[in-house]
XYZ file of C-alpha atoms in Angstrom:
695
model
C 16.621 95.177 150.649
C 16.428 98.932 149.545
C 18.986 98.087 146.788
C 16.683 95.463 145.438
C 14.769 96.392 142.175
C 11.117 96.303 142.642
C 10.678 94.078 139.470
C 12.179 91.288 141.578
C 8.766 90.859 143.254
C 6.643 91.268 140.147
C 8.787 89.382 137.511
C 7.773 86.264 135.750
C 9.585 83.744 133.697
C 9.809 84.815 130.074
C 11.346 83.477 126.938
C 11.743 86.673 124.814
C 14.772 88.220 126.677
C 17.088 89.850 124.172
C 20.235 88.622 125.998
C 19.024 85.234 126.962
C 17.476 84.077 130.300
C 18.682 85.207 133.765
C 18.047 83.913 137.203
C 16.995 87.445 138.341
C 13.716 87.178 136.405
C 12.454 84.674 138.893
C 10.495 85.585 142.002
C 12.430 85.859 145.264
C 10.704 82.941 147.005
C 11.546 80.730 144.128
C 15.226 81.814 144.111
C 15.431 81.131 147.815
C 13.853 77.702 147.278
C 16.524 76.824 144.648
C 19.394 78.105 146.902
C 18.066 75.966 149.904
C 18.865 72.828 147.919
C 22.521 73.687 147.316
C 24.967 72.047 149.806
C 28.438 72.565 148.093
C 30.299 75.436 149.902
C 32.009 76.379 146.707
C 28.773 76.692 144.775
C 27.275 78.765 147.510
C 30.442 80.981 147.814
C 30.354 81.629 144.025
C 26.783 82.607 144.224
C 27.613 85.096 147.037
C 30.045 86.734 144.694
C 27.493 87.127 141.819
C 25.337 90.084 142.889
C 23.844 91.773 145.914
C 20.706 89.851 145.831
C 22.208 86.503 145.686
C 24.661 87.463 148.280
C 22.062 88.495 150.562
C 20.069 85.396 150.075
C 22.967 82.839 150.036
C 25.060 83.968 152.985
C 22.704 82.261 155.545
C 22.908 79.049 153.598
C 26.642 79.266 153.291
C 27.167 79.957 157.018
C 24.467 77.540 158.289
C 26.662 74.551 158.425
C 30.327 75.006 158.776
C 32.888 72.096 158.775
C 36.579 73.009 159.334
C 39.208 70.249 158.790
C 42.718 70.529 160.338
C 45.699 68.672 158.862
C 49.006 67.937 160.553
C 50.945 68.906 157.383
C 50.722 71.464 154.588
C 48.471 70.290 151.736
C 49.242 71.314 148.032
C 46.610 72.000 145.250
C 48.941 71.272 142.332
C 52.138 73.284 142.913
C 50.396 75.846 145.150
C 50.173 75.154 148.978
C 46.806 75.747 150.711
C 46.504 79.104 152.408
C 49.488 80.701 150.625
C 49.639 84.310 151.635
C 47.553 83.891 154.783
C 47.031 80.936 157.013
C 45.657 77.387 156.815
C 41.910 77.173 155.712
C 41.149 75.812 159.200
C 42.525 78.957 160.975
C 41.174 81.301 158.417
C 37.737 79.693 158.882
C 37.803 80.355 162.663
C 39.070 83.909 162.037
C 36.179 84.578 159.563
C 33.637 83.483 162.394
C 35.307 85.740 164.968
C 35.992 88.885 162.968
C 33.023 89.053 160.678
C 29.474 89.627 161.552
C 28.251 86.173 160.336
C 28.506 84.085 163.434
C 24.867 84.616 164.197
C 24.117 82.692 160.990
C 25.860 79.562 162.132
C 23.621 76.578 163.173
C 26.154 73.729 162.994
C 29.944 73.725 163.593
C 32.233 70.677 163.141
C 35.960 70.709 163.947
C 37.723 67.634 162.734
C 41.124 66.338 161.732
C 44.632 66.307 163.231
C 45.838 69.136 165.234
C 49.711 69.334 165.378
C 51.176 69.436 168.907
C 54.908 69.885 169.306
C 57.144 68.474 172.023
C 54.427 66.260 173.622
C 56.760 64.120 175.538
C 58.300 67.089 177.286
C 55.004 68.642 178.145
C 53.732 65.259 179.379
C 56.616 64.875 181.574
C 56.119 68.150 183.333
C 52.343 67.952 183.226
C 51.612 70.934 181.041
C 49.057 71.303 178.148
C 51.064 72.446 174.822
C 50.396 76.111 173.998
C 49.219 75.419 170.535
C 46.306 73.249 171.918
C 45.574 75.797 174.663
C 45.368 78.378 172.042
C 43.161 76.486 169.819
C 40.568 76.010 172.709
C 40.694 79.757 173.383
C 39.880 80.556 169.731
C 37.200 78.076 169.661
C 35.653 79.467 172.782
C 35.790 82.984 171.148
C 34.004 81.685 168.088
C 31.313 79.899 170.214
C 30.611 83.023 172.214
C 29.599 84.720 169.104
C 27.274 81.814 167.871
C 24.205 82.613 169.756
C 21.979 80.495 167.448
C 24.302 77.305 167.486
C 22.302 74.085 167.662
C 25.001 71.477 166.913
C 28.573 71.312 167.853
C 31.047 68.566 166.900
C 34.664 68.285 168.246
C 36.301 65.610 166.129
C 39.906 66.706 166.624
C 42.710 64.330 167.820
C 43.340 66.698 170.773
C 41.398 66.934 173.929
C 38.649 69.538 174.335
C 39.388 71.526 177.503
C 37.168 73.281 179.993
C 37.099 76.634 178.518
C 35.129 75.237 175.558
C 32.782 73.284 177.637
C 32.009 76.369 179.728
C 31.192 78.286 176.473
C 28.759 75.499 175.325
C 26.787 75.833 178.459
C 25.992 79.411 177.556
C 24.188 78.461 174.320
C 20.444 78.362 174.942
C 19.763 76.406 171.510
C 22.489 73.795 171.760
C 20.672 70.451 171.166
C 23.386 68.251 169.672
C 26.932 67.582 171.009
C 29.550 65.209 169.671
C 32.979 65.056 171.582
C 35.970 62.822 170.644
C 38.604 62.125 173.116
C 42.170 61.711 171.806
C 43.419 58.175 171.032
C 47.019 59.053 172.054
C 47.779 58.599 175.701
C 49.211 62.007 176.931
C 47.959 63.447 180.220
C 45.496 66.322 180.284
C 43.733 68.088 182.963
C 40.733 66.078 184.272
C 37.378 68.001 184.381
C 33.859 67.673 185.311
C 31.878 68.250 182.268
C 29.191 70.866 183.111
C 25.584 70.633 182.524
C 23.795 71.436 179.151
C 20.200 71.055 180.013
C 18.840 71.527 176.392
C 20.815 68.663 174.835
C 18.789 66.063 172.908
C 21.700 64.285 171.174
C 24.960 63.325 172.809
C 27.779 61.223 171.333
C 31.189 60.678 172.969
C 33.768 58.567 171.138
C 37.181 57.118 172.106
C 36.444 57.155 175.783
C 39.501 55.970 177.721
C 38.815 55.983 181.443
C 42.506 55.023 182.402
C 43.911 58.074 180.575
C 41.082 60.545 180.497
C 38.788 60.030 183.166
C 36.580 63.168 182.656
C 33.371 63.012 184.773
C 30.167 63.106 182.556
C 27.776 62.097 185.376
C 26.614 65.692 185.831
C 26.104 66.039 182.162
C 23.990 62.979 181.919
C 21.964 63.736 185.002
C 21.085 67.257 183.889
C 20.087 66.285 180.346
C 16.492 65.761 180.995
C 15.579 66.170 177.376
C 18.203 63.694 176.102
C 16.722 61.278 173.655
C 19.831 59.849 171.822
C 22.905 58.684 173.743
C 25.903 57.045 171.901
C 28.993 56.119 173.792
C 32.033 54.714 172.088
C 35.089 53.300 174.029
C 38.644 53.155 172.841
C 39.246 49.893 170.929
C 42.023 49.255 173.354
C 39.496 48.390 176.122
C 38.575 45.159 174.338
C 41.825 44.456 172.683
C 43.587 44.574 176.224
C 40.387 43.209 177.951
C 40.621 46.043 180.573
C 37.701 45.860 182.825
C 37.962 49.593 183.553
C 34.492 50.683 182.561
C 32.433 51.210 185.673
C 28.755 52.142 184.920
C 28.585 53.630 188.438
C 31.062 56.392 187.362
C 28.781 57.630 184.419
C 25.124 57.082 185.890
C 25.664 57.466 189.655
C 24.012 60.785 189.880
C 20.962 59.651 187.913
C 20.583 56.592 190.218
C 21.028 58.714 193.309
C 18.522 61.209 192.231
C 16.127 58.484 191.180
C 15.814 60.191 187.766
C 16.512 57.521 184.978
C 17.341 58.861 181.488
C 14.471 58.636 179.131
C 16.291 58.207 175.954
C 14.663 56.553 172.912
C 17.856 55.551 171.248
C 21.018 54.175 172.718
C 24.234 52.949 171.232
C 27.267 51.357 172.797
C 30.547 50.354 171.094
C 33.529 48.486 172.399
C 31.629 48.209 175.638
C 33.256 46.021 178.216
C 31.821 46.130 181.632
C 30.206 44.145 184.333
C 26.347 44.251 184.609
C 25.119 45.760 187.855
C 21.603 46.626 188.940
C 22.384 50.264 188.594
C 22.191 49.968 184.787
C 18.441 49.118 185.104
C 18.025 52.206 187.459
C 19.913 54.524 185.221
C 17.637 54.057 182.096
C 13.878 54.079 181.792
C 13.814 50.826 179.692
C 10.235 51.391 178.642
C 11.103 54.323 176.421
C 14.170 52.829 174.614
C 13.140 51.939 171.067
C 16.435 51.743 169.165
C 19.426 49.731 170.579
C 22.818 49.500 168.856
C 25.642 47.313 170.322
C 28.806 47.061 168.214
C 32.013 45.292 169.415
C 34.087 45.746 166.326
C 35.699 42.370 166.312
C 38.655 41.586 164.144
C 38.071 39.468 161.240
C 40.985 37.220 162.060
C 40.576 37.118 165.919
C 36.970 36.657 166.944
C 37.782 34.318 169.805
C 38.733 36.946 172.389
C 36.933 36.411 175.845
C 33.493 37.803 176.243
C 32.710 35.930 179.479
C 33.192 39.116 181.482
C 30.251 40.751 179.635
C 28.084 37.774 178.413
C 27.713 35.703 181.654
C 26.661 38.786 183.721
C 24.195 40.575 181.330
C 20.598 38.995 181.578
C 18.623 37.712 178.707
C 15.328 38.105 180.048
C 13.999 41.644 179.258
C 11.759 43.633 181.540
C 8.001 42.939 181.320
C 7.459 46.139 179.294
C 9.936 46.479 176.349
C 9.295 48.731 173.387
C 12.451 48.094 171.235
C 11.544 48.571 167.741
C 15.051 48.781 166.046
C 18.123 46.612 166.973
C 21.544 46.708 165.395
C 24.462 44.389 166.358
C 27.632 42.903 164.951
C 28.323 39.994 167.272
C 26.340 36.858 167.264
C 25.926 34.637 170.406
C 23.310 32.227 171.709
C 22.510 34.466 174.603
C 21.720 37.368 172.288
C 19.580 35.000 170.039
C 17.514 33.966 173.222
C 17.140 37.629 174.211
C 15.556 38.323 170.692
C 13.224 35.339 171.298
C 11.916 36.825 174.610
C 10.036 39.782 173.241
C 8.067 40.696 170.115
C 7.448 43.736 167.847
C 10.877 44.443 166.102
C 10.508 46.616 163.071
C 14.143 47.020 162.144
C 16.962 44.496 162.523
C 20.407 44.960 161.339
C 23.300 42.463 161.498
C 26.293 44.425 160.685
C 29.005 42.591 158.772
C 32.415 42.358 160.109
C 35.227 44.421 158.473
C 36.648 44.296 155.779
C 33.427 43.458 154.153
C 33.768 42.313 150.476
C 30.227 43.382 149.825
C 31.051 47.115 150.781
C 31.002 49.368 147.778
C 33.299 51.761 149.808
C 36.183 49.236 149.753
C 39.330 50.414 148.077
C 39.288 47.405 145.862
C 37.134 44.304 145.471
C 38.208 41.671 147.924
C 38.409 38.076 147.129
C 35.554 35.684 148.292
C 35.918 32.273 149.545
C 32.704 30.393 148.483
C 30.722 28.735 151.413
C 30.010 24.944 151.487
C 26.898 24.189 149.538
C 24.313 22.433 151.444
C 20.965 20.853 150.687
C 17.667 22.374 151.574
C 17.231 19.788 154.293
C 20.564 20.707 155.792
C 19.693 24.314 155.952
C 16.349 23.992 157.527
C 16.062 26.089 160.474
C 15.155 23.170 162.761
C 18.379 21.311 161.730
C 21.437 21.476 163.844
C 23.823 19.991 161.466
C 23.982 22.692 158.751
C 27.390 23.156 157.338
C 27.571 26.705 156.468
C 30.965 28.041 157.556
C 30.721 31.241 159.582
C 34.039 31.811 161.218
C 33.138 35.255 162.427
C 29.801 34.342 163.862
C 30.681 32.768 167.250
C 33.642 32.483 169.522
C 34.044 28.983 168.336
C 34.894 27.868 164.927
C 32.820 24.655 165.180
C 30.566 24.503 162.109
C 27.758 22.735 164.060
C 27.840 25.361 166.789
C 27.687 28.201 164.307
C 24.833 26.574 162.508
C 22.942 26.153 165.697
C 23.503 29.794 166.622
C 22.348 30.858 163.110
C 19.262 28.776 163.281
C 18.410 30.044 166.679
C 18.486 33.630 165.386
C 16.426 32.829 162.299
C 13.841 30.804 164.218
C 13.358 33.602 166.716
C 13.112 36.239 164.059
C 10.576 34.328 162.098
C 8.398 33.299 165.115
C 8.592 36.659 167.074
C 9.336 39.463 164.724
C 8.697 38.661 161.122
C 5.080 39.921 161.164
C 6.117 43.479 162.024
C 9.662 43.642 160.376
C 10.214 46.360 157.853
C 13.868 46.380 157.587
C 16.083 43.232 157.735
C 19.843 43.145 157.113
C 21.374 39.677 157.544
C 25.179 38.980 157.574
C 26.997 37.658 154.432
C 28.233 34.646 156.164
C 24.868 33.357 156.605
C 24.046 31.834 153.073
C 20.427 30.996 153.084
C 18.909 28.042 151.277
C 15.728 28.120 149.276
C 13.465 26.899 152.018
C 14.848 29.366 154.669
C 14.356 32.371 152.080
C 10.720 31.104 151.628
C 10.047 30.970 155.325
C 11.268 34.477 155.847
C 9.382 35.900 152.863
C 6.156 34.108 153.918
C 6.311 35.305 157.483
C 7.374 38.943 156.637
C 4.796 40.658 154.366
C 5.696 44.131 155.493
C 9.274 44.130 154.480
C 10.506 47.287 152.747
C 14.293 46.754 152.793
C 15.829 43.394 152.759
C 19.439 42.155 152.558
C 20.785 38.604 152.856
C 23.152 36.272 151.272
C 22.083 33.106 149.354
C 23.647 30.040 147.807
C 24.341 30.133 144.173
C 22.006 27.160 143.592
C 19.005 29.217 145.076
C 19.086 32.153 142.636
C 16.117 30.686 140.726
C 13.939 30.351 143.923
C 14.955 33.988 144.696
C 13.462 35.088 141.394
C 10.280 33.247 142.515
C 9.913 34.827 145.956
C 10.532 38.449 145.522
C 7.249 39.285 143.827
C 5.521 38.206 146.978
C 7.022 41.168 148.904
C 4.752 43.845 147.719
C 6.105 46.692 149.872
C 9.791 45.965 149.031
C 11.699 49.228 148.055
C 15.230 48.056 148.221
C 16.737 44.627 148.137
C 20.540 43.801 148.568
C 21.844 40.522 147.530
C 25.131 39.819 149.388
C 27.672 37.382 148.015
C 28.331 34.694 150.649
C 31.562 34.868 152.601
C 33.017 32.092 154.524
C 35.493 29.092 154.639
C 36.047 26.907 151.623
C 36.179 23.175 151.934
C 38.189 20.885 149.711
C 34.910 19.455 148.359
C 33.811 22.757 147.003
C 35.057 23.645 143.527
C 37.448 26.505 143.744
C 36.527 29.753 142.110
C 38.373 30.181 138.901
C 40.499 33.405 138.728
C 39.723 36.062 136.257
C 43.106 35.491 134.551
C 42.439 31.822 133.952
C 38.848 32.409 132.616
C 39.833 35.526 130.702
C 36.365 36.687 130.866
C 36.392 40.053 132.347
C 39.690 41.751 131.293
C 41.836 39.469 129.037
C 39.274 38.978 126.158
C 35.831 40.066 125.292
C 33.159 37.624 126.087
C 29.464 37.127 125.041
C 26.909 37.641 127.869
C 25.743 34.131 127.467
C 29.139 32.822 128.132
C 29.566 34.927 131.232
C 26.546 33.461 132.841
C 26.860 29.873 131.745
C 30.516 29.846 132.930
C 29.819 31.523 136.346
C 30.425 29.302 139.412
C 29.725 31.631 142.117
C 27.549 34.719 142.597
C 30.921 36.705 142.630
C 31.534 35.788 139.153
C 28.192 37.370 138.035
C 28.835 40.489 140.051
C 32.240 40.848 138.216
C 30.381 40.970 134.898
C 30.425 44.102 133.011
C 27.805 46.717 134.153
C 26.098 47.035 130.842
C 25.420 43.252 130.870
C 23.909 43.348 134.240
C 21.916 46.354 133.475
C 20.437 44.676 130.401
C 19.579 41.578 132.507
C 18.055 43.583 135.305
C 16.091 45.802 132.929
C 14.354 42.603 131.624
C 13.922 40.770 134.865
C 12.621 43.631 136.877
C 10.385 45.001 134.168
C 6.935 44.012 135.506
C 5.228 47.234 136.714
C 2.504 45.166 138.287
C 5.074 43.330 140.590
C 8.092 45.497 141.016
C 6.649 48.904 140.821
C 7.615 49.657 144.363
C 11.172 48.366 144.018
C 13.534 51.229 143.693
C 17.087 49.853 144.395
C 18.714 46.513 143.752
C 22.077 45.707 145.328
C 24.246 42.882 143.859
C 27.452 42.303 145.860
C 29.529 45.505 145.941
C 27.328 46.992 143.189
C 23.950 48.827 143.402
C 21.573 49.580 140.669
C 18.727 52.154 140.680
C 15.550 51.092 138.952
C 13.900 54.100 137.037
C 10.989 54.527 134.772
C 9.405 51.847 132.520
C 9.253 51.629 128.634
C 8.255 48.986 126.165
C 10.146 47.221 123.283
C 8.790 44.972 120.518
C 8.726 41.196 121.359
C 8.546 38.135 119.331
C 5.195 36.495 119.447
C 5.291 33.619 122.004
C 4.508 30.062 120.850
C 0.950 29.150 121.058
C 0.294 27.273 124.213
C -2.522 27.259 126.721
C -1.393 27.769 130.361
C -3.847 27.973 133.407
C -3.084 30.662 135.763
C -2.158 29.252 139.220
C -0.729 31.523 141.891
C 1.654 29.977 144.375
C 2.823 31.185 147.809
C 6.178 31.074 149.328
C 5.151 28.168 151.605
C 4.154 26.189 148.405
C 7.516 26.796 146.989
C 8.983 25.005 149.986
C 6.791 21.957 149.485
C 7.563 21.980 145.778
C 11.301 21.821 146.652
C 10.616 18.943 149.143
C 8.671 17.092 146.406
C 11.509 16.802 144.003
C 12.456 20.247 142.671
C 15.675 20.476 144.586
C 18.889 21.595 142.963
C 22.045 19.485 142.513
C 25.579 19.842 141.388
C 26.546 18.446 137.812
C 30.122 19.086 136.884
C 30.548 21.602 139.545
C 27.528 23.714 138.312
C 23.993 23.867 140.194
C 21.399 21.933 138.220
C 17.688 21.332 138.850
C 15.860 18.113 138.330
C 14.676 19.257 134.801
C 18.079 19.725 133.584
C 18.386 23.579 133.650
C 21.560 25.024 135.070
C 21.177 27.692 137.711
C 24.118 29.538 135.976
C 21.944 30.136 132.945
C 19.194 31.878 134.817
C 20.117 35.178 133.053
C 20.586 33.543 129.727
C 17.879 33.214 127.052
C 16.872 29.529 126.489
C 17.309 27.895 123.103
C 14.567 27.310 120.495
C 13.093 30.590 121.306
C 11.543 29.454 124.739
C 11.874 31.743 127.745
C 14.274 30.577 130.377
C 13.784 31.590 133.972
C 15.830 34.737 134.711
C 17.625 35.920 137.749
C 14.697 37.582 139.308
C 11.866 36.266 137.000
C 8.629 34.605 137.915
C 7.763 31.229 138.939
C 7.707 28.855 136.096
C 4.600 27.018 135.372
C 3.877 23.337 136.456
C 4.329 21.860 132.923
C 7.748 23.603 132.687
C 8.933 22.269 136.000
C 7.633 18.743 135.224
C 7.922 18.119 131.346
C 5.595 14.998 131.741
C 2.789 17.079 133.018
C 0.334 18.371 130.337
C -0.020 22.241 130.115
C -3.033 23.732 131.748
C -5.118 26.405 129.995
C -5.349 30.049 131.109
C -6.707 33.149 129.535
C -4.140 35.622 128.465
C -4.855 39.336 128.861
C -4.059 42.131 126.496
C -3.831 44.839 129.153
C -1.663 44.738 132.342
C -3.228 42.773 135.171
C -3.955 44.438 138.477
C -1.497 44.016 141.289
C -4.035 42.126 143.456
C -4.582 39.622 140.482
C -0.803 39.045 139.973
C -0.150 35.545 138.213
C 3.421 34.389 138.498
C 3.003 32.417 135.129
C 1.934 35.273 133.056
C 4.362 37.094 130.825
C 5.079 40.810 131.207
C 3.553 41.873 127.855
C 1.442 44.814 126.947
C -0.811 45.511 124.082
C 0.231 45.390 120.406
C 2.844 42.805 120.930
C 5.295 44.822 123.011
C 7.174 43.972 126.267
C 7.947 45.946 129.426
C 11.510 47.123 130.111
C 12.844 49.258 132.834
C 15.634 51.778 132.803
C 18.462 50.894 135.188
C 21.618 52.649 136.108
C 24.479 51.965 138.401
C 24.681 54.194 141.517
C 27.250 54.995 144.081
C 27.410 55.544 147.858
C 25.828 59.007 147.666
C 22.439 57.237 146.505
C 22.512 53.977 148.465
C 23.516 55.536 151.798
C 19.879 56.844 152.261
C 18.805 53.245 152.635
C 19.345 51.619 155.914
C 20.507 48.225 154.697
C 23.454 50.039 153.146
C 23.951 53.058 155.494
C 23.804 51.049 158.773
C 26.069 48.295 157.622
C 28.976 49.877 159.184
C 31.098 49.661 162.293
C 30.048 53.138 163.385
C 27.438 54.542 165.895
C-alpha cells in the first residue's frame, strides 16, 4: 500500500475535474464495495490491468471463485483456436494456481467438462488408469495443497476422481462443501474408501453407479458430524434397467453401528431405487430433517415403469415427531398423497414438472401444447372422483379416473393439512384447476408468497378475481395446461392457419377474441401482453407486493407505478361490497358458471372469456385478465345497481373494495411499468428455479 497516494483516503466526489471524472477520486471502501458486486471474470481481469490500486483490490475478487471447464476438442473463437501459443485455458488455469502466489485467495474451485482419455478399451482390458487421467489428478492435488483457505470444491468432470485428490481434500481445515461426480461411462477404476472430512456441511454425490464404481462413502458420512445438506444422485441406468443394487446398508452402516445418526436438515435423493429397511430410520435423525427432495426423473413417454420395489416397502406413516417444512417431488402416487396427509406444517411444496416442459423458458424452442379436456366446476371439485383432466404423467396408470383421484387426494390433503402455513406452492402443469379449486386454495392459503399452477382457459376471469385476496403474493406463475386431447375438444388452430403471429399483423383485440387456449395468448407479441399487464396489475393498493408474473414460458417483471389520463366513467351508483374466495365458489354454484359457445368459453351473461383482455364496447369497462371482481349488477343485468361512495384518493389496503376502479385524483388512472425478463431474473424465485430435474 506504500504506492497508494494519500489522497485516496481523503478524496471526495467532485464535478469540476479538468479531464472528466475518474474512479480514483472515490474512497477506497466505496471502490471495494463496487468491485464486490462484479462477478464476470473478464471485467475483473480488465480491472486488474488498469492500475496498481485496482489490481491490489480486484485480485482477491478475481481468484475468490474459479471455474475451469475442460473440452474434449479444441474450440475456436473465430479463426483463432483457444490457447494458441500455450495450452488450453483449463490447463493454464491450473498452472496459474500452482505457479503464482494467488492460491491462498481461492475460496471455491470447480472443475467441469469432458476430459479426453485415449485408448480406454486397452487400459480397461489390462486394468490400468490412463496416464492423462492420472496426471490430471496429480496436478489437481498440487493445486489443492496450495489452497489453504479453500471452502468449496466441485469435481464435475467425466473422469473419476482418484484417491490422491481425496487425500489432499482431507488436509483442508476450512473445506465445508464437496461435490463429486462419478463418470457415466463404465470403465473400471480403482475402488477406494473415501476418507473422512470432518468439517463438511454440504455433500453432493452424483451419478453413483454401485455396480461399476463401488467406492465406499460410509466413513465419509460417519465422520461428517457437521453435515447439514446431503444430496445423492444415482445413475439413471439404475431405474431404466430396474437394478436393485442400491443397498442402504453399504452407505450408512457405520452410522448405524456407532448409533450416531446424521443430523441433516436437508436431504435430496434422485433416481433412488432401493428396498426400505429399518436401518434407514437409524441412519438419520428424522426430527432434524426440514427439507426433502425426491426426484425419479421419469421419461415423458414412459411413466409406467415398475415402482413396486420401492413403493410397497416404504412406509407412509411418518414418525411421531416430524419437522418437514419443504418438500419437492416429481412423481405422484396415492401413497405419497397419503403421506402428505399424515402431518402438518409444510411451508414450501414444489411439484416438479416432467421434462420436456413446455412452460420452461430455457427450452430451445416453444413446444406444442395439447389442450386438456375442459370440465365443469362440479366435475373438478376436490371431492369428486370423476374429474376428466388428462394427466398421463401423473400416475403409473393412464386411467383418467385414477389420475383424477390421485390429484384430488393431493389437493385435499394440501388444503386441509398445509394450506394455513404454505408460503410457496408449485403445482404441475398437467393439473388444470377449475375456478372452485383455485378459490379453495386461495381461501385456505393466506400466507402464499409464490404460487404456480395451471388453470383452464374458461377460469381466467375467476383468476383475476382471486389474486387480490393473496396480499403477500410476490411472484405468480400461470402455467399453460398440458395433457391429452380428446376428440370432443376443439383443436388448437395452428399459427399458420390463423396468421396472427407471423404471417400478418393483427390488432390486439383480434388476438384475444380469436384465442382458444392460453397458449394462444402467450404466443401474442410481448408489447401487447405488456400493455395488458400494465393495465390489469396497476392497482398499488392490491398488487403492490407482486413483483413477478409468469405466463407460460414468458415472465414479466412489475416495476414502478405511473398515471395516465382516463376518460370519465359513466355516472352510476355502485355500493361497495367485498367478497371472499369462498363467496366466489357459491356464486359459481348459483349460476355464474362458464360454458362453451362455438368453441369459446362464455359466461351466463354472454361475455366471452377470450375477451378478458379486450376493452368492452360502448365505453364500458370489460373484465381484464387479472382485473377485479365485477359488481353484482354487472354479473346479473336484471339486478339494479347499488350505491357506493367513490373516493378521490387511493383507498387503504385494509379497505380494498374489488368493485372500485383504480383511479387517482384529477381524473387519472394507475398504470405499471412492465418488462420481459429472462432466466437470470426468475431463477431467484423458487417456483422457477426449483422446477427442474436437478438436486
